Amino acid sequence: MEANGTAKGAPKKPTPATTEQDKLSGAEKKKQVKAEKAARREKEKLQKDNAVGATGQQSGQPGKDVQVQGSKGSSQPAKSGQKGAPVPAKDSTKIQHKRTASTAAEAQKPLFSKAVPSHAPSLDMPSGNVEVALFSHLYGQPRRKTVEGAGKEVHPAVLALGLQMSSYVICGSNARCMAMLLVFKRVIESYLTPPNNTLTRHLTPHYLSPQIDYLKSCRPLSVSMGNAIRWLKLEISKVDPDTPEAEAKTQLCGSIDTFIRERITLAGTAIADSAIDKITDGDVILTYAKSSIVEKALLMAHQRGTKFRTIVVDSKPLFEGKQLARGLADAGLEVQYSLVHAISHVVKDATKVFLGAHAMMSNGRLFSRAGTAMVAMMANELDVPVIVCCESVKFTEKVALDSIVVNEVASPDELVTPAPLANTSSTTAESLSSPLLKWRETPNLRLLNLMYDVTPAEYIKMVVTELGSLPPSSVPVVYRLSTNT
């Protein structure tokens, strides 16, 4: 049968595809395999989309059809199992998903949304949009005002401390840090290591972290609290796993007591001893708000017999200076109390300005109660030296150029003067009522209650620490010495 061109027993010639496959190099074969895998994935994806579209049509949900647009521009819904289903080709086929208004709105929702239970915690969330757009990044989670909704793993002492910090019963960086460490002592004492675990590996992530998260939900942590927490976690990691649990807990509680005594209590005494040397007879010391170290230094100078006068400048909403002025007056000091809007007048009588600190930044700037920068600026204009009293536990490696990027926003209602008592006469009540009582009903009005501001290093003459008196530019050096880094 030579008409067909080949005898039955003759060997077959290799097909062109076989010869081309043999001629491919290793890299080309890998590329071909990758392309085949990509085509299979594309085909599976298209089949899933077709299945979803068919399910949406059967359930009566609109907007779930998948349209395949061909080269001629005609489009028709593709159903699973239908003959002539489109072949997945990247170049010749485009897949489009229809969306109605309802599905478009659903697409804007987050992928994973938590359902809010009916017993959600009561947070300080003001009604309506009261956020200032420029500071919208600072609002975050509102403060917790009750223990409702708190996790069962949160210690009762931590629950009480969080409410005290949120309501300003415990206020001030040192007071909050000491209270937190003392509460953590009780938390460690009540801790029991689960079976098949060690205290070093289990205490921090599973028992201590929920306590810290709860405190953060009540009020943001101060710089000193953050440094103390990092120190405590480091101490826990140093505990030998073979150490008995009772001995390890006693060791940690003793370390906490040592930290409070050396880094806060004795450090404050050393700073006060150094600060009183700067106060001489006839001085007029001006201070702003309330600082525990400044108060201790003024009382120690008075007990030493130095004759000086004190001016306490204060501002709303906390009016911390009232407590300072009352305590100094009860101790026998001559005290003048003034609000911050009169700073340009009272600073003329001052010879020195003593300020407390919430934190000292790495670039030498002071992070303290809102209004501190204004006081320091006015003193600098009149060549009045500004002295900052600050422990090294409040030093941080962070840098702050302004008070916008990092700050704490409190409730705007704290700026509103409370309404007069019910038994007050109508004339007096009308004169005492604040014009901001109905600020939420006023269009285009927003109240901003920033807790802190940043004072430039040029306004600061000296920073008094437990390690000595130094210029603001030496803050990074002291931070490295205090943290042994």
Short mmCIF file of C-alpha atoms in Angstrom, two decimals:
data_model
loop_
_atom_site.label_atom_id
_atom_site.label_comp_id
_atom_site.label_asym_id
_atom_site.label_seq_id
_atom_site.Cartn_x
_atom_site.Cartn_y
_atom_site.Cartn_z
CA MET A 1 0.00 0.00 0.00
CA GLU A 2 2.44 2.53 -1.12
CA ALA A 3 -0.35 4.93 -2.12
CA ASN A 4 -0.57 6.08 1.41
CA GLY A 5 3.13 6.83 1.30
CA THR A 6 4.22 4.53 4.16
CA ALA A 7 4.40 0.83 4.70
CA LYS A 8 2.75 -0.78 7.69
CA GLY A 9 5.96 -1.96 9.26
CA ALA A 10 7.93 1.26 8.64
CA PRO A 11 8.91 3.28 11.75
CA LYS A 12 6.89 6.40 12.48
CA LYS A 13 8.52 9.76 12.13
CA PRO A 14 8.58 11.91 15.27
CA THR A 15 5.94 14.60 15.35
CA PRO A 16 6.98 18.25 15.30
CA ALA A 17 5.63 18.74 18.84
CA THR A 18 7.86 15.93 20.12
CA THR A 19 10.94 17.33 18.45
CA GLU A 20 10.22 20.83 19.79
CA GLN A 21 9.72 19.41 23.31
CA ASP A 22 13.08 17.66 23.11
CA LYS A 23 14.80 20.81 21.89
CA LEU A 24 13.58 22.90 24.91
CA SER A 25 16.17 23.74 27.54
CA GLY A 26 15.65 23.27 31.26
CA ALA A 27 14.77 26.93 31.87
CA GLU A 28 12.30 26.95 28.99
CA LYS A 29 10.64 23.80 30.33
CA LYS A 30 10.24 25.46 33.74
CA LYS A 31 8.63 28.50 32.12
CA GLN A 32 6.27 26.24 30.20
CA VAL A 33 5.28 24.40 33.39
CA LYS A 34 4.66 27.70 35.17
CA ALA A 35 2.50 28.90 32.30
CA GLU A 36 0.46 25.69 32.40
CA LYS A 37 -0.04 26.07 36.17
CA ALA A 38 -1.13 29.67 35.73
CA ALA A 39 -3.62 28.63 33.06
CA ARG A 40 -5.03 25.93 35.34
CA ARG A 41 -5.39 28.39 38.22
CA GLU A 42 -7.12 30.87 35.94
CA LYS A 43 -9.49 28.16 34.75
CA GLU A 44 -10.31 27.10 38.34
CA LYS A 45 -10.87 30.71 39.35
CA LEU A 46 -13.25 31.22 36.43
CA GLN A 47 -15.15 28.06 37.34
CA LYS A 48 -15.52 29.30 40.93
CA ASP A 49 -16.81 32.65 39.68
CA ASN A 50 -19.32 30.87 37.43
CA ALA A 51 -20.45 28.72 40.36
CA VAL A 52 -20.91 31.82 42.55
CA GLY A 53 -22.88 33.54 39.81
CA ALA A 54 -25.15 30.52 39.38
CA THR A 55 -25.72 30.32 43.13
CA GLY A 56 -26.57 34.02 43.28
CA GLN A 57 -29.15 33.59 40.49
CA GLN A 58 -30.78 30.64 42.20
CA SER A 59 -31.04 32.50 45.55
CA GLY A 60 -32.42 35.60 43.87
CA GLN A 61 -29.49 37.89 44.82
CA PRO A 62 -28.74 40.56 42.26
CA GLY A 63 -25.34 41.64 41.24
CA LYS A 64 -23.70 38.20 41.37
CA ASP A 65 -23.71 37.43 37.60
CA VAL A 66 -20.45 37.12 35.77
CA GLN A 67 -20.43 38.61 32.31
CA VAL A 68 -17.96 37.56 29.66
CA GLN A 69 -17.26 40.20 27.09
CA GLY A 70 -16.06 38.80 23.82
CA SER A 71 -14.29 40.42 20.97
CA LYS A 72 -17.56 41.61 19.42
CA GLY A 73 -18.64 43.37 22.60
CA SER A 74 -21.65 41.10 23.23
CA SER A 75 -22.04 39.94 26.80
CA GLN A 76 -24.09 37.13 28.31
CA PRO A 77 -24.08 35.51 31.75
CA ALA A 78 -22.06 32.31 31.94
CA LYS A 79 -23.61 29.48 33.90
CA SER A 80 -21.88 26.46 35.29
CA GLY A 81 -22.39 23.38 33.12
CA GLN A 82 -23.53 25.37 30.05
CA LYS A 83 -22.11 24.36 26.67
CA GLY A 84 -19.76 26.82 25.10
CA ALA A 85 -18.59 28.20 28.40
CA PRO A 86 -15.82 30.75 27.83
CA VAL A 87 -12.30 29.42 27.72
CA PRO A 88 -10.02 31.24 30.19
CA ALA A 89 -7.70 33.28 28.01
CA LYS A 90 -5.97 36.35 29.44
CA ASP A 91 -5.71 38.25 26.19
CA SER A 92 -9.10 37.67 24.56
CA THR A 93 -11.43 37.54 27.57
CA LYS A 94 -12.22 40.12 30.25
CA ILE A 95 -14.22 39.29 33.33
CA GLN A 96 -16.46 41.95 34.79
CA HIS A 97 -18.61 41.84 37.92
CA LYS A 98 -21.83 43.76 38.10
CA ARG A 99 -22.55 45.56 41.38
CA THR A 100 -25.74 47.13 42.46
CA ALA A 101 -25.94 49.85 45.08
CA SER A 102 -26.36 47.29 47.86
CA THR A 103 -23.37 45.20 46.85
CA ALA A 104 -21.22 48.29 46.36
CA ALA A 105 -22.03 49.32 49.90
CA GLU A 106 -21.14 45.84 51.10
CA ALA A 107 -17.82 46.09 49.32
CA GLN A 108 -16.94 49.14 51.41
CA LYS A 109 -17.37 47.19 54.64
CA PRO A 110 -14.29 45.60 56.27
CA LEU A 111 -13.63 41.99 55.47
CA PHE A 112 -13.68 40.94 59.13
CA SER A 113 -16.11 42.89 61.29
CA LYS A 114 -16.80 42.04 64.91
CA ALA A 115 -20.36 41.98 66.08
CA VAL A 116 -20.96 44.44 68.91
CA PRO A 117 -22.63 42.65 71.82
CA SER A 118 -25.46 44.18 73.73
CA HIS A 119 -23.26 44.35 76.84
CA ALA A 120 -20.51 46.36 75.12
CA PRO A 121 -18.34 48.42 77.50
CA SER A 122 -19.38 51.96 78.25
CA LEU A 123 -16.78 54.16 76.61
CA ASP A 124 -16.36 57.89 76.56
CA MET A 125 -17.72 58.18 73.01
CA PRO A 126 -19.33 61.57 72.36
CA SER A 127 -22.43 61.58 70.24
CA GLY A 128 -22.14 63.00 66.76
CA ASN A 129 -19.01 63.93 64.87
CA VAL A 130 -16.95 66.04 67.28
CA GLU A 131 -13.49 65.27 65.93
CA VAL A 132 -11.21 68.00 64.66
CA ALA A 133 -10.00 66.95 61.22
CA LEU A 134 -6.37 68.04 61.72
CA PHE A 135 -6.07 65.88 64.85
CA SER A 136 -8.24 62.97 63.70
CA HIS A 137 -5.28 60.58 63.96
CA LEU A 138 -5.09 61.18 67.73
CA TYR A 139 -8.61 60.16 68.71
CA GLY A 140 -8.39 56.40 68.30
CA GLN A 141 -10.22 54.32 70.87
CA PRO A 142 -12.25 56.38 73.35
CA ARG A 143 -11.56 56.07 77.03
CA ARG A 144 -13.23 53.39 79.07
CA LYS A 145 -15.39 54.74 81.89
CA THR A 146 -16.71 51.52 83.47
CA VAL A 147 -15.54 47.96 83.99
CA GLU A 148 -18.44 46.64 81.91
CA GLY A 149 -17.20 44.43 79.09
CA ALA A 150 -13.72 43.93 80.56
CA GLY A 151 -12.16 40.52 80.05
CA LYS A 152 -12.39 37.95 82.80
CA GLU A 153 -8.59 37.65 82.85
CA VAL A 154 -8.18 41.26 84.04
CA HIS A 155 -7.22 41.44 87.72
CA PRO A 156 -9.64 43.34 90.03
CA ALA A 157 -6.85 45.68 91.16
CA VAL A 158 -6.16 46.55 87.52
CA LEU A 159 -9.87 47.25 86.98
CA ALA A 160 -9.87 49.73 89.86
CA LEU A 161 -6.64 51.39 88.74
CA GLY A 162 -7.93 51.87 85.19
CA LEU A 163 -11.03 53.70 86.41
CA GLN A 164 -8.95 55.86 88.74
CA MET A 165 -6.65 56.89 85.91
CA SER A 166 -9.54 57.52 83.52
CA SER A 167 -11.28 59.85 86.02
CA TYR A 168 -8.01 61.63 87.01
CA VAL A 169 -8.18 60.34 90.58
CA ILE A 170 -4.62 59.18 89.98
CA CYS A 171 -3.00 61.87 87.83
CA GLY A 172 0.58 62.68 87.05
CA SER A 173 3.28 60.62 85.40
CA ASN A 174 5.01 59.50 88.62
CA ALA A 175 1.79 58.65 90.46
CA ARG A 176 0.44 56.59 87.57
CA CYS A 177 3.74 54.72 87.11
CA MET A 178 4.06 53.86 90.80
CA ALA A 179 0.42 52.79 91.05
CA MET A 180 0.79 50.57 87.98
CA LEU A 181 3.90 48.82 89.33
CA LEU A 182 2.28 48.24 92.73
CA VAL A 183 -0.77 46.74 91.03
CA PHE A 184 1.48 44.53 88.90
CA LYS A 185 2.97 43.20 92.13
CA ARG A 186 -0.47 41.99 93.17
CA VAL A 187 -1.00 40.52 89.69
CA ILE A 188 2.26 38.55 89.91
CA GLU A 189 1.48 37.36 93.44
CA SER A 190 -1.88 35.94 92.30
CA TYR A 191 -0.43 34.30 89.19
CA LEU A 192 -0.29 30.50 88.93
CA THR A 193 1.71 28.85 86.17
CA PRO A 194 -0.43 26.37 84.16
CA PRO A 195 0.78 22.78 83.75
CA ASN A 196 3.37 22.12 81.04
CA ASN A 197 4.34 25.84 81.04
CA THR A 198 7.01 28.03 82.58
CA LEU A 199 6.59 31.39 84.27
CA THR A 200 9.12 33.00 81.94
CA ARG A 201 7.21 32.05 78.78
CA HIS A 202 3.62 32.23 80.00
CA LEU A 203 3.39 35.21 82.41
CA THR A 204 4.05 38.05 79.98
CA PRO A 205 2.00 37.13 76.86
CA HIS A 206 -0.94 35.35 78.52
CA TYR A 207 -1.39 37.11 81.87
CA LEU A 208 0.41 40.46 81.95
CA SER A 209 -0.48 41.66 78.45
CA PRO A 210 -4.28 41.68 79.06
CA GLN A 211 -3.71 43.87 82.13
CA ILE A 212 -1.66 46.34 80.08
CA ASP A 213 -4.24 46.40 77.28
CA TYR A 214 -6.98 47.21 79.75
CA LEU A 215 -4.98 50.12 81.21
CA LYS A 216 -4.39 51.43 77.69
CA SER A 217 -8.13 51.38 77.02
CA CYS A 218 -8.71 53.55 80.10
CA ARG A 219 -6.01 56.10 79.29
CA PRO A 220 -2.87 56.09 77.12
CA LEU A 221 0.26 55.07 78.96
CA SER A 222 2.82 57.70 79.90
CA VAL A 223 6.45 57.49 78.81
CA SER A 224 7.55 56.45 82.30
CA MET A 225 4.91 53.70 82.36
CA GLY A 226 6.10 52.42 79.00
CA ASN A 227 9.72 52.35 80.20
CA ALA A 228 8.68 50.55 83.40
CA ILE A 229 6.72 47.92 81.43
CA ARG A 230 9.67 47.24 79.14
CA TRP A 231 11.92 46.89 82.18
CA LEU A 232 9.48 44.48 83.86
CA LYS A 233 9.20 42.29 80.76
CA LEU A 234 12.99 42.14 80.59
CA GLU A 235 13.16 41.10 84.23
CA ILE A 236 10.60 38.34 83.64
CA SER A 237 12.60 37.04 80.67
CA LYS A 238 15.70 36.80 82.89
CA VAL A 239 14.06 34.42 85.37
CA ASP A 240 15.60 30.95 85.22
CA PRO A 241 12.97 28.40 84.08
CA ASP A 242 14.26 25.98 86.74
CA THR A 243 13.56 28.48 89.55
CA PRO A 244 10.57 27.48 91.73
CA GLU A 245 7.47 29.55 91.10
CA ALA A 246 7.23 31.01 94.61
CA GLU A 247 10.87 32.05 94.56
CA ALA A 248 10.53 33.58 91.09
CA LYS A 249 7.49 35.63 92.10
CA THR A 250 9.25 36.85 95.25
CA GLN A 251 12.25 37.84 93.15
CA LEU A 252 10.08 39.81 90.68
CA CYS A 253 8.17 41.61 93.45
CA GLY A 254 11.47 42.57 95.08
CA SER A 255 12.76 43.92 91.76
CA ILE A 256 9.63 46.06 91.40
CA ASP A 257 10.15 47.53 94.88
CA THR A 258 13.76 48.29 94.02
CA PHE A 259 12.76 49.97 90.76
CA ILE A 260 10.22 52.22 92.51
CA ARG A 261 12.68 53.12 95.25
CA GLU A 262 15.68 53.85 93.03
CA ARG A 263 14.16 55.19 89.80
CA ILE A 264 11.27 57.22 91.26
CA THR A 265 11.46 57.87 95.02
CA LEU A 266 15.19 58.33 95.56
CA ALA A 267 15.56 59.93 92.14
CA GLY A 268 12.97 62.57 93.10
CA THR A 269 14.77 63.25 96.39
CA ALA A 270 18.11 63.64 94.60
CA ILE A 271 16.58 66.03 92.07
CA ALA A 272 14.98 68.10 94.83
CA ASP A 273 18.31 68.30 96.70
CA SER A 274 19.98 69.58 93.54
CA ALA A 275 17.15 71.98 92.69
CA ILE A 276 17.09 73.75 96.08
CA ASP A 277 20.66 74.89 95.46
CA LYS A 278 19.26 77.00 92.62
CA ILE A 279 16.84 78.83 94.98
CA THR A 280 18.27 81.76 96.90
CA ASP A 281 16.84 84.34 99.29
CA GLY A 282 14.57 86.86 97.61
CA ASP A 283 13.78 84.66 94.63
CA VAL A 284 10.34 84.54 93.05
CA ILE A 285 9.78 81.02 91.75
CA LEU A 286 7.13 80.57 89.06
CA THR A 287 5.77 77.12 88.31
CA TYR A 288 2.99 75.79 86.10
CA ALA A 289 0.31 73.22 86.94
CA LYS A 290 1.48 70.63 89.48
CA SER A 291 4.68 68.62 89.57
CA SER A 292 5.48 66.36 92.50
CA ILE A 293 9.23 66.97 92.17
CA VAL A 294 8.84 70.75 91.97
CA GLU A 295 6.56 70.65 95.01
CA LYS A 296 9.12 68.59 96.94
CA ALA A 297 11.93 71.00 95.98
CA LEU A 298 9.94 74.07 97.09
CA LEU A 299 9.01 72.47 100.41
CA MET A 300 12.61 71.39 101.07
CA ALA A 301 13.89 74.88 100.28
CA HIS A 302 11.35 76.37 102.69
CA GLN A 303 12.34 73.90 105.42
CA ARG A 304 15.97 74.85 104.93
CA GLY A 305 15.05 78.46 105.76
CA THR A 306 15.31 80.07 102.32
CA LYS A 307 13.10 83.16 101.98
CA PHE A 308 11.34 83.17 98.62
CA ARG A 309 7.94 83.66 97.06
CA THR A 310 6.04 81.30 94.75
CA ILE A 311 3.74 82.00 91.81
CA VAL A 312 1.55 79.10 90.71
CA VAL A 313 0.13 79.43 87.19
CA ASP A 314 -2.80 77.17 86.36
CA SER A 315 -5.24 76.39 83.54
CA LYS A 316 -8.36 74.38 82.87
CA PRO A 317 -9.61 71.71 82.63
CA LEU A 318 -7.72 69.91 85.42
CA PHE A 319 -6.70 72.94 87.54
CA GLU A 320 -3.87 70.92 89.09
CA GLY A 321 -2.24 74.11 90.32
CA LYS A 322 -4.97 74.54 92.94
CA GLN A 323 -3.73 71.49 94.82
CA LEU A 324 -0.13 72.69 94.60
CA ALA A 325 -1.00 76.20 95.81
CA ARG A 326 -3.07 74.80 98.68
CA GLY A 327 -0.30 72.44 99.76
CA LEU A 328 2.38 75.16 99.65
CA ALA A 329 0.20 77.62 101.53
CA ASP A 330 -0.55 75.04 104.23
CA ALA A 331 3.20 74.54 104.65
CA GLY A 332 3.68 78.28 105.30
CA LEU A 333 4.96 79.48 101.92
CA GLU A 334 3.89 82.77 100.36
CA VAL A 335 1.91 81.77 97.29
CA GLN A 336 0.33 83.74 94.46
CA TYR A 337 -2.18 81.90 92.26
CA SER A 338 -2.90 82.98 88.69
CA LEU A 339 -4.40 81.56 85.53
CA VAL A 340 -2.38 81.05 82.38
CA HIS A 341 -4.00 83.90 80.46
CA ALA A 342 -2.21 86.33 82.84
CA ILE A 343 1.22 84.80 82.27
CA SER A 344 2.53 87.87 80.45
CA HIS A 345 2.02 89.93 83.63
CA VAL A 346 3.04 87.53 86.41
CA VAL A 347 6.21 86.37 84.64
CA LYS A 348 7.63 89.87 84.99
CA ASP A 349 7.95 89.35 88.74
CA ALA A 350 9.60 85.91 88.45
CA THR A 351 13.33 85.34 88.83
CA LYS A 352 13.30 81.61 87.99
CA VAL A 353 10.82 79.21 86.39
CA PHE A 354 10.63 75.60 87.65
CA LEU A 355 8.74 73.13 85.46
CA GLY A 356 7.87 69.48 85.74
CA ALA A 357 7.94 67.05 82.83
CA HIS A 358 5.83 64.31 81.37
CA ALA A 359 8.77 63.26 79.17
CA MET A 360 12.06 64.53 77.80
CA MET A 361 12.48 63.78 74.12
CA SER A 362 15.71 62.72 72.49
CA ASN A 363 16.07 66.04 70.68
CA GLY A 364 16.01 67.94 74.00
CA ARG A 365 12.39 69.06 73.79
CA LEU A 366 10.08 69.02 76.79
CA PHE A 367 6.79 67.11 76.56
CA SER A 368 4.58 68.37 79.37
CA ARG A 369 1.11 69.61 80.31
CA ALA A 370 -0.55 71.83 77.68
CA GLY A 371 0.40 75.44 78.39
CA THR A 372 3.98 74.70 79.45
CA ALA A 373 5.39 75.90 76.12
CA MET A 374 3.63 79.25 76.51
CA VAL A 375 5.06 79.74 80.00
CA ALA A 376 8.58 78.83 78.84
CA MET A 377 8.32 81.10 75.81
CA MET A 378 7.26 84.12 77.89
CA ALA A 379 10.06 83.45 80.39
CA ASN A 380 12.59 83.16 77.58
CA GLU A 381 11.45 86.50 76.16
CA LEU A 382 12.22 88.19 79.50
CA ASP A 383 15.50 86.26 80.04
CA VAL A 384 14.10 84.36 83.01
CA PRO A 385 15.91 81.00 83.33
CA VAL A 386 13.71 77.94 82.83
CA ILE A 387 14.74 74.89 84.90
CA VAL A 388 13.13 71.49 84.23
CA CYS A 389 13.06 68.81 86.95
CA CYS A 390 12.77 65.34 85.44
CA GLU A 391 13.77 61.78 86.37
CA SER A 392 15.67 59.66 83.88
CA VAL A 393 12.78 57.17 83.79
CA LYS A 394 10.86 59.80 81.81
CA PHE A 395 13.54 60.06 79.12
CA THR A 396 12.79 58.52 75.74
CA GLU A 397 14.62 57.94 72.47
CA LYS A 398 11.67 59.35 70.54
CA VAL A 399 11.84 62.73 68.80
CA ALA A 400 9.05 65.32 68.85
CA LEU A 401 8.99 68.40 66.65
CA ASP A 402 5.45 69.52 67.51
CA SER A 403 2.45 68.50 69.59
CA ILE A 404 0.36 67.42 66.59
CA VAL A 405 1.90 64.11 65.57
CA VAL A 406 1.90 62.57 69.07
CA ASN A 407 -0.43 63.71 71.83
CA GLU A 408 -3.35 62.66 74.02
CA VAL A 409 -6.86 63.94 73.34
CA ALA A 410 -9.22 64.12 76.30
CA SER A 411 -12.98 64.52 76.25
CA PRO A 412 -14.04 67.94 74.87
CA ASP A 413 -16.73 68.17 77.54
CA GLU A 414 -13.99 68.70 80.13
CA LEU A 415 -13.45 72.18 78.71
CA VAL A 416 -17.04 73.17 79.44
CA THR A 417 -17.68 74.78 82.81
CA PRO A 418 -20.24 72.64 84.66
CA ALA A 419 -23.73 74.04 85.17
CA PRO A 420 -24.43 75.88 88.47
CA LEU A 421 -26.11 74.11 91.36
CA ALA A 422 -29.88 73.86 91.44
CA ASN A 423 -30.23 76.07 94.54
CA THR A 424 -28.34 78.96 92.89
CA SER A 425 -30.34 82.08 92.13
CA SER A 426 -31.39 82.60 88.54
CA THR A 427 -29.26 85.76 88.12
CA THR A 428 -26.15 84.08 89.51
CA ALA A 429 -26.78 80.91 87.52
CA GLU A 430 -27.10 82.89 84.31
CA SER A 431 -23.81 84.66 84.94
CA LEU A 432 -21.99 81.43 85.89
CA SER A 433 -23.27 79.30 83.02
CA SER A 434 -20.76 78.58 80.28
CA PRO A 435 -21.50 79.71 76.71
CA LEU A 436 -20.21 76.29 75.60
CA LEU A 437 -22.86 74.27 77.41
CA LYS A 438 -24.69 73.64 74.12
CA TRP A 439 -21.63 73.51 71.90
CA ARG A 440 -22.76 70.24 70.27
CA GLU A 441 -25.83 71.99 68.90
CA THR A 442 -23.76 74.80 67.35
CA PRO A 443 -22.95 74.07 63.70
CA ASN A 444 -19.29 74.03 62.61
CA LEU A 445 -18.06 74.19 66.23
CA ARG A 446 -15.54 71.64 67.53
CA LEU A 447 -13.74 71.58 70.88
CA LEU A 448 -10.19 70.23 71.09
CA ASN A 449 -8.79 69.18 74.46
CA LEU A 450 -5.09 68.36 74.04
CA MET A 451 -3.34 67.14 77.16
CA TYR A 452 0.27 68.01 76.32
CA ASP A 453 2.44 70.34 74.28
CA VAL A 454 6.10 70.43 73.22
CA THR A 455 8.54 73.06 74.47
CA PRO A 456 11.56 73.80 72.22
CA ALA A 457 14.99 73.12 73.72
CA GLU A 458 16.03 76.76 73.15
CA TYR A 459 13.66 77.86 75.91
CA ILE A 460 15.16 75.50 78.50
CA LYS A 461 18.19 76.61 80.49
CA MET A 462 18.85 73.40 82.42
CA VAL A 463 17.46 69.91 83.06
CA VAL A 464 17.93 68.65 86.63
CA THR A 465 18.07 64.84 86.90
CA GLU A 466 19.24 62.35 89.55
CA LEU A 467 22.45 62.09 87.52
CA GLY A 468 23.12 65.83 87.78
CA SER A 469 22.23 69.08 86.00
CA LEU A 470 22.71 69.06 82.25
CA PRO A 471 21.68 70.91 79.09
CA PRO A 472 18.78 69.59 76.99
CA SER A 473 21.20 68.37 74.33
CA SER A 474 22.53 65.72 76.75
CA VAL A 475 19.20 63.93 77.09
CA PRO A 476 20.15 61.08 74.67
CA VAL A 477 23.35 60.41 76.65
CA VAL A 478 21.46 60.15 79.94
CA TYR A 479 18.89 57.87 78.33
CA ARG A 480 21.58 55.47 77.15
CA LEU A 481 23.18 55.50 80.62
CA SER A 482 19.90 54.86 82.40
CA THR A 483 18.91 51.98 80.10
CA ASN A 484 22.44 50.53 79.73
CA THR A 485 22.20 50.56 75.95
#
